[in-house]
Amino acid sequence: MSSNFSFQHQARCSHTQARAGIFSTPHGLVETPRFMPVGTLANVKTVTPQQLKATGAQMVLANTYHLHLQPGEEIVEQAGGLHRFMGWDGPILTDSGGFQVFSLSEIRTIAEEGVTFRSPRDGQTIHFTPERSIQIQNALGADVIMAFDECPPYPASWDAVKAATDRTYRWLERCFAAHQRDDQALFPIVQGGVYPDLRHDAAKALAQVEAHGYAIGGVSVGEPAEMIEMIVKTTAPLLPANKPRYLMGVGTHREMVQAIAAGVDLFDCVIPTRLARHGNALVKGVRWNLKNNRFRKDFTPLDEQCPCYTCQTFTRAYLSHLLHAHEVLGATLISIHNITELVHFTQRIRAAILGDRFLEEFGHWLAEGSRE
């Protein structure tokens, strides 16, 4: 295993599986648990890298499939890799394109060799195999890369999910065989849908695979919230305790607290910037539509306790004005706040775990009925 990566365990909650740690990568440290903003096309929408750094974000995501389409991995590689290309000097993680196997189901076909997509841009055929996904990610140069997997939809039969889970494991072997860089950590992904037995078997199998970290995929694809909780509780404790555990595509307050209580360390979601582009702010876990009339003459900060640039500088009335005037700055300022909200939420959880106050301070999010 490469010495470029390590995971240092610092503390654990005395009543749950929640833990605090430090994930070391070639481009810096990630203090866990931690929320990671999503920058699909090598940018977190409407936010500059400098603004992103100020939110407290330490690690960001980019997407292999979309970067392959535009601008192409060759251009990113010629630019010196993703870090130089997008002006972000911290750790980066790239998804493998496996989620697009789920989200673009209408324009793709799956076979044992890999997946064939019809390009949404020009209709041309795009072939993604485990080997091709890894080759593209090697060229992009992120710190953490993901194995190419088949993410089954919800609902799906046990037989269909079993076939997808087995294929994901077979593809994993091909991913490791194709991986060429020891300065990139390759994370396997646990699939298994909403079936506890499939999740259990997949997690136990992947735990035998030597890797720098492990991911839980195939959640937040339409299943009820209580099923997400069940999946995470079933899966996370089975993964190696001395490596980071990453829950893919989850970023609400309650879901993150539930997952952290089960031993998960890393999260990502498009929620903060997507909500912002629609005029919605996250304030202490509650979504506010700033286009509502009640904010037009509200001259208080969005959240007086929030340290972000938006809350320290502007009022709710100004943000409402920007949205009604269709000014792009509105999306930028709300994105800055929303990202800060989620990053600092996980930072506060980390501090509570270090002080063994996790249940005392965040246990209410675990109670039935706590919803965003």
XYZ file of C-alpha atoms in Angstrom:
372
model
C 0.000 0.000 0.000
C 1.157 3.514 -0.824
C 2.577 5.624 2.003
C 0.907 8.710 0.481
C -2.276 7.946 2.431
C -3.073 7.239 6.063
C -6.011 7.447 8.450
C -5.338 8.429 12.041
C -8.027 7.560 14.570
C -8.348 10.285 17.229
C -11.492 9.666 19.273
C -14.694 7.660 19.390
C -18.061 8.308 20.979
C -18.545 6.110 24.040
C -22.180 5.308 23.141
C -22.162 5.057 19.324
C -19.804 4.195 16.464
C -19.108 7.891 15.789
C -15.404 8.640 15.459
C -13.065 11.518 14.661
C -9.935 11.103 12.590
C -7.497 12.604 10.108
C -7.274 11.330 6.533
C -3.882 12.207 5.024
C -3.597 12.639 1.250
C -0.880 13.955 -1.105
C -2.631 17.352 -1.196
C -3.329 17.767 2.492
C -5.316 16.575 5.462
C -9.042 15.974 5.783
C -10.358 16.188 9.335
C -13.228 13.748 9.732
C -16.147 13.581 9.895
C -16.388 16.022 7.001
C -18.807 17.219 4.342
C -17.281 17.558 0.849
C -18.776 19.975 -1.723
C -19.419 18.686 -5.237
C -17.696 20.278 -8.226
C -18.933 18.049 -11.054
C -17.198 19.838 -13.934
C -14.084 20.869 -11.972
C -15.913 23.746 -10.311
C -18.284 24.076 -7.379
C -21.059 25.981 -9.110
C -20.994 29.792 -8.718
C -18.161 29.673 -6.132
C -14.467 30.443 -6.648
C -11.774 28.235 -5.073
C -10.857 31.093 -2.731
C -14.469 31.447 -1.601
C -14.690 27.687 -1.237
C -11.604 27.567 0.955
C -13.146 30.217 3.216
C -16.153 27.956 3.889
C -13.876 25.479 5.649
C -14.084 22.911 2.871
C -11.024 20.666 2.775
C -11.853 18.156 0.024
C -13.994 18.544 -3.103
C -15.412 16.202 -5.735
C -15.364 16.116 -9.524
C -17.035 13.705 -11.932
C -15.195 11.414 -14.334
C -18.021 10.929 -16.824
C -18.792 14.625 -17.240
C -15.136 15.690 -17.403
C -14.540 13.021 -20.042
C -17.253 14.678 -22.145
C -16.074 18.228 -21.448
C -13.259 19.237 -21.714
C -11.776 15.720 -21.951
C -9.192 14.147 -19.646
C -6.381 14.852 -22.133
C -6.814 18.605 -21.694
C -6.950 18.306 -17.903
C -3.808 16.166 -17.920
C -1.989 18.633 -20.187
C -2.961 21.421 -17.783
C -1.120 19.584 -15.002
C -4.053 17.640 -13.553
C -7.282 18.642 -11.853
C -5.636 20.582 -9.032
C -3.898 23.027 -11.364
C -6.722 23.049 -13.889
C -9.372 24.144 -11.373
C -7.087 26.135 -9.060
C -7.756 23.993 -5.991
C -4.687 22.918 -4.002
C -6.522 20.705 -1.499
C -7.547 17.062 -1.807
C -9.890 16.063 -4.652
C -12.021 12.946 -5.148
C -13.398 11.818 -8.503
C -16.488 9.674 -8.934
C -16.020 6.860 -11.451
C -19.019 7.463 -13.654
C -20.862 4.664 -11.888
C -23.620 6.992 -10.686
C -24.332 7.917 -14.311
C -25.041 4.219 -14.910
C -28.046 4.879 -12.664
C -28.937 8.479 -13.500
C -28.614 8.132 -17.291
C -30.444 4.817 -17.511
C -32.450 5.948 -20.541
C -29.342 6.413 -22.689
C -27.153 3.499 -21.607
C -26.879 -0.269 -21.848
C -24.998 -2.508 -19.401
C -22.954 -5.574 -20.281
C -20.247 -7.555 -18.495
C -17.573 -5.671 -20.411
C -18.884 -2.289 -19.295
C -21.480 0.361 -20.074
C -22.306 2.037 -23.372
C -23.785 5.532 -23.215
C -25.307 7.658 -25.943
C -23.765 11.079 -25.478
C -26.357 13.642 -24.339
C -24.329 16.252 -26.230
C -24.107 14.858 -29.750
C -25.549 11.340 -29.668
C -22.181 9.649 -30.172
C -21.435 6.348 -28.462
C -19.353 6.430 -25.263
C -17.910 3.211 -23.851
C -17.106 3.072 -20.138
C -15.394 -0.043 -18.828
C -13.711 -0.449 -15.446
C -10.363 -0.056 -17.200
C -11.447 3.079 -19.093
C -12.865 4.700 -15.968
C -9.588 4.157 -14.121
C -7.521 5.371 -17.082
C -9.534 8.587 -17.189
C -9.224 9.067 -13.426
C -5.477 8.403 -13.568
C -5.243 11.169 -16.165
C -7.387 13.583 -14.141
C -5.090 13.103 -11.150
C -7.426 13.346 -8.142
C -6.153 12.159 -4.761
C -8.979 9.651 -4.326
C -10.560 7.783 -7.225
C -13.558 5.491 -7.164
C -14.027 1.999 -8.548
C -16.419 1.718 -11.499
C -19.639 0.190 -10.199
C -23.197 -0.583 -11.182
C -25.590 1.464 -9.056
C -28.985 -0.293 -9.154
C -32.177 1.790 -9.066
C -34.891 1.794 -6.431
C -37.079 -0.157 -6.524
C -35.387 -3.215 -8.019
C -35.806 -6.923 -7.374
C -33.438 -8.899 -5.180
C -32.217 -10.821 -8.237
C -31.487 -7.640 -10.194
C -29.630 -6.044 -7.285
C -27.697 -9.267 -6.656
C -26.561 -9.297 -10.290
C -25.471 -5.636 -10.087
C -23.648 -6.197 -6.791
C -21.798 -9.236 -8.108
C -20.852 -7.392 -11.277
C -19.558 -4.462 -9.190
C -17.214 -6.856 -7.376
C -15.962 -8.367 -10.629
C -15.411 -4.889 -12.022
C -13.467 -3.965 -8.883
C -10.832 -6.583 -9.663
C -10.428 -5.068 -13.125
C -10.205 -1.563 -11.640
C -7.311 -2.534 -9.370
C -5.557 -4.265 -12.255
C -5.854 -1.104 -14.385
C -4.816 1.366 -11.651
C -1.361 2.810 -12.412
C -0.657 5.546 -9.847
C 0.412 5.115 -6.223
C -0.368 8.774 -5.486
C -4.071 8.032 -5.955
C -6.145 6.014 -3.503
C -8.694 3.690 -5.136
C -11.841 3.195 -3.021
C -14.085 0.134 -3.578
C -17.847 0.762 -3.377
C -20.363 -1.355 -1.457
C -23.592 -1.922 -3.390
C -26.561 -4.108 -2.464
C -29.598 -1.859 -2.714
C -32.024 -2.032 0.205
C -31.375 -5.724 0.864
C -29.487 -6.243 4.170
C -28.152 -9.652 3.176
C -26.651 -8.299 -0.056
C -25.171 -5.306 1.770
C -23.725 -7.585 4.436
C -22.125 -9.946 1.932
C -20.770 -7.110 -0.228
C -19.286 -5.239 2.745
C -17.658 -8.395 4.132
C -16.161 -9.185 0.716
C -14.798 -5.672 0.204
C -13.370 -5.609 3.724
C -11.005 -8.352 2.549
C -9.757 -6.112 -0.270
C -6.746 -4.032 0.764
C -7.618 -0.394 0.063
C -6.988 3.086 1.502
C -10.689 3.640 2.117
C -14.160 2.307 1.359
C -17.391 3.813 0.063
C -21.061 3.025 0.536
C -22.908 3.631 -2.725
C -26.370 3.097 -4.116
C -28.168 5.213 -1.522
C -30.292 8.331 -1.987
C -31.571 6.933 -5.297
C -35.247 7.223 -4.391
C -35.587 4.974 -1.359
C -37.295 6.226 1.851
C -35.126 7.934 4.468
C -35.567 5.089 6.950
C -34.103 2.677 4.401
C -31.009 4.852 4.004
C -30.553 4.675 7.774
C -30.941 0.897 7.715
C -28.455 0.497 4.854
C -25.815 2.579 6.597
C -26.283 0.862 9.966
C -25.982 -2.516 8.225
C -22.952 -1.639 6.129
C -20.616 0.827 7.856
C -19.609 -1.280 10.896
C -18.541 -4.123 8.583
C -15.932 -1.998 6.821
C -12.366 -1.778 8.183
C -12.222 0.513 11.216
C -8.706 1.719 10.403
C -9.704 3.243 7.041
C -12.019 6.137 6.117
C -15.618 5.296 5.248
C -17.376 7.447 2.657
C -21.163 7.641 2.210
C -21.819 8.764 -1.349
C -24.452 11.330 -2.262
C -25.785 12.128 1.218
C -25.707 15.571 2.809
C -28.728 16.418 4.959
C -28.145 17.109 8.626
C -30.149 14.152 9.896
C -28.717 11.658 7.408
C -25.155 12.732 8.217
C -25.713 12.446 11.976
C -27.246 8.991 11.530
C -24.327 7.880 9.360
C -21.719 9.359 11.688
C -23.338 7.484 14.568
C -22.802 4.310 12.502
C -19.112 5.112 11.894
C -19.086 7.021 8.574
C -16.442 9.700 8.029
C -16.987 11.452 4.680
C -20.026 12.800 2.815
C -20.824 14.599 -0.407
C -23.964 16.053 -1.922
C -25.030 18.668 -4.483
C -27.642 20.021 -2.049
C -25.934 23.292 -0.968
C -25.336 24.729 -4.436
C -28.466 23.262 -6.044
C -30.661 24.761 -3.341
C -28.868 28.084 -3.682
C -29.530 28.276 -7.419
C -33.232 27.971 -6.601
C -33.104 30.637 -3.903
C -33.104 28.311 -0.916
C -30.842 28.708 2.107
C -30.056 26.148 4.800
C -30.357 27.692 8.253
C -29.669 25.294 11.123
C -30.889 22.434 8.981
C -34.098 24.154 7.838
C -34.641 25.223 4.226
C -35.725 28.808 3.694
C -37.085 30.088 0.400
C -35.604 33.575 0.293
C -37.985 34.580 -2.490
C -40.817 34.666 0.053
C -42.177 38.137 0.750
C -41.350 37.919 4.455
C -37.675 38.407 3.629
C -38.049 41.556 1.463
C -37.740 43.929 4.432
C -35.795 41.682 6.791
C -32.530 43.503 7.473
C -30.965 40.853 9.714
C -28.241 38.391 8.699
C -29.276 35.038 7.285
C -27.846 33.376 10.424
C -26.262 35.579 13.091
C -24.178 32.661 14.367
C -22.799 31.669 10.955
C -19.187 32.773 10.278
C -19.526 32.839 6.478
C -18.901 35.925 4.343
C -22.559 36.114 3.367
C -23.886 36.186 6.920
C -21.174 38.550 8.116
C -21.794 41.057 5.307
C -25.325 40.959 3.888
C -28.947 40.883 5.017
C -31.843 38.633 4.151
C -33.443 41.581 2.361
C -30.417 41.992 0.091
C -30.339 38.301 -0.766
C -34.065 38.428 -1.504
C -33.492 41.449 -3.759
C -30.757 39.637 -5.710
C -33.019 36.658 -6.295
C -35.967 38.749 -7.447
C -33.628 40.709 -9.734
C -32.213 37.432 -11.145
C -28.680 38.463 -10.221
C -26.103 35.642 -10.296
C -24.518 37.027 -7.126
C -27.545 35.738 -5.206
C -26.687 32.133 -6.041
C -23.046 32.744 -5.159
C -23.766 34.244 -1.744
C -26.319 31.605 -0.793
C -23.981 28.836 -2.019
C -21.227 30.220 0.207
C -23.583 30.117 3.169
C -25.053 26.684 2.421
C -21.638 25.067 1.988
C -20.432 26.706 5.189
C -23.543 25.459 6.984
C -22.853 21.826 6.079
C -19.079 21.948 6.510
C -19.349 23.632 9.912
C -22.091 21.233 10.949
C -19.665 18.344 10.492
C -16.905 20.361 12.154
C -19.105 20.839 15.220
C -19.871 17.133 15.248
C -16.152 16.411 15.107
C -15.520 18.693 18.085
C -18.333 16.985 19.995
C -16.855 13.547 19.315
C -13.423 14.701 20.466
C -15.051 15.901 23.696
C -17.315 12.822 23.962
C -20.425 15.017 23.710
C -21.803 13.614 20.452
C -25.099 12.271 21.795
C -25.503 15.197 24.164
C -25.242 17.779 21.384
C -26.515 15.925 18.306
C -28.660 13.079 19.627
C -31.842 15.021 18.840
C -31.130 14.502 15.128
C -31.345 10.761 15.726
C -34.819 11.001 17.240
C -37.772 9.876 15.133
C -39.446 12.820 13.450
C -36.289 14.922 13.062
C -36.572 16.005 9.435
C -35.115 18.788 7.327
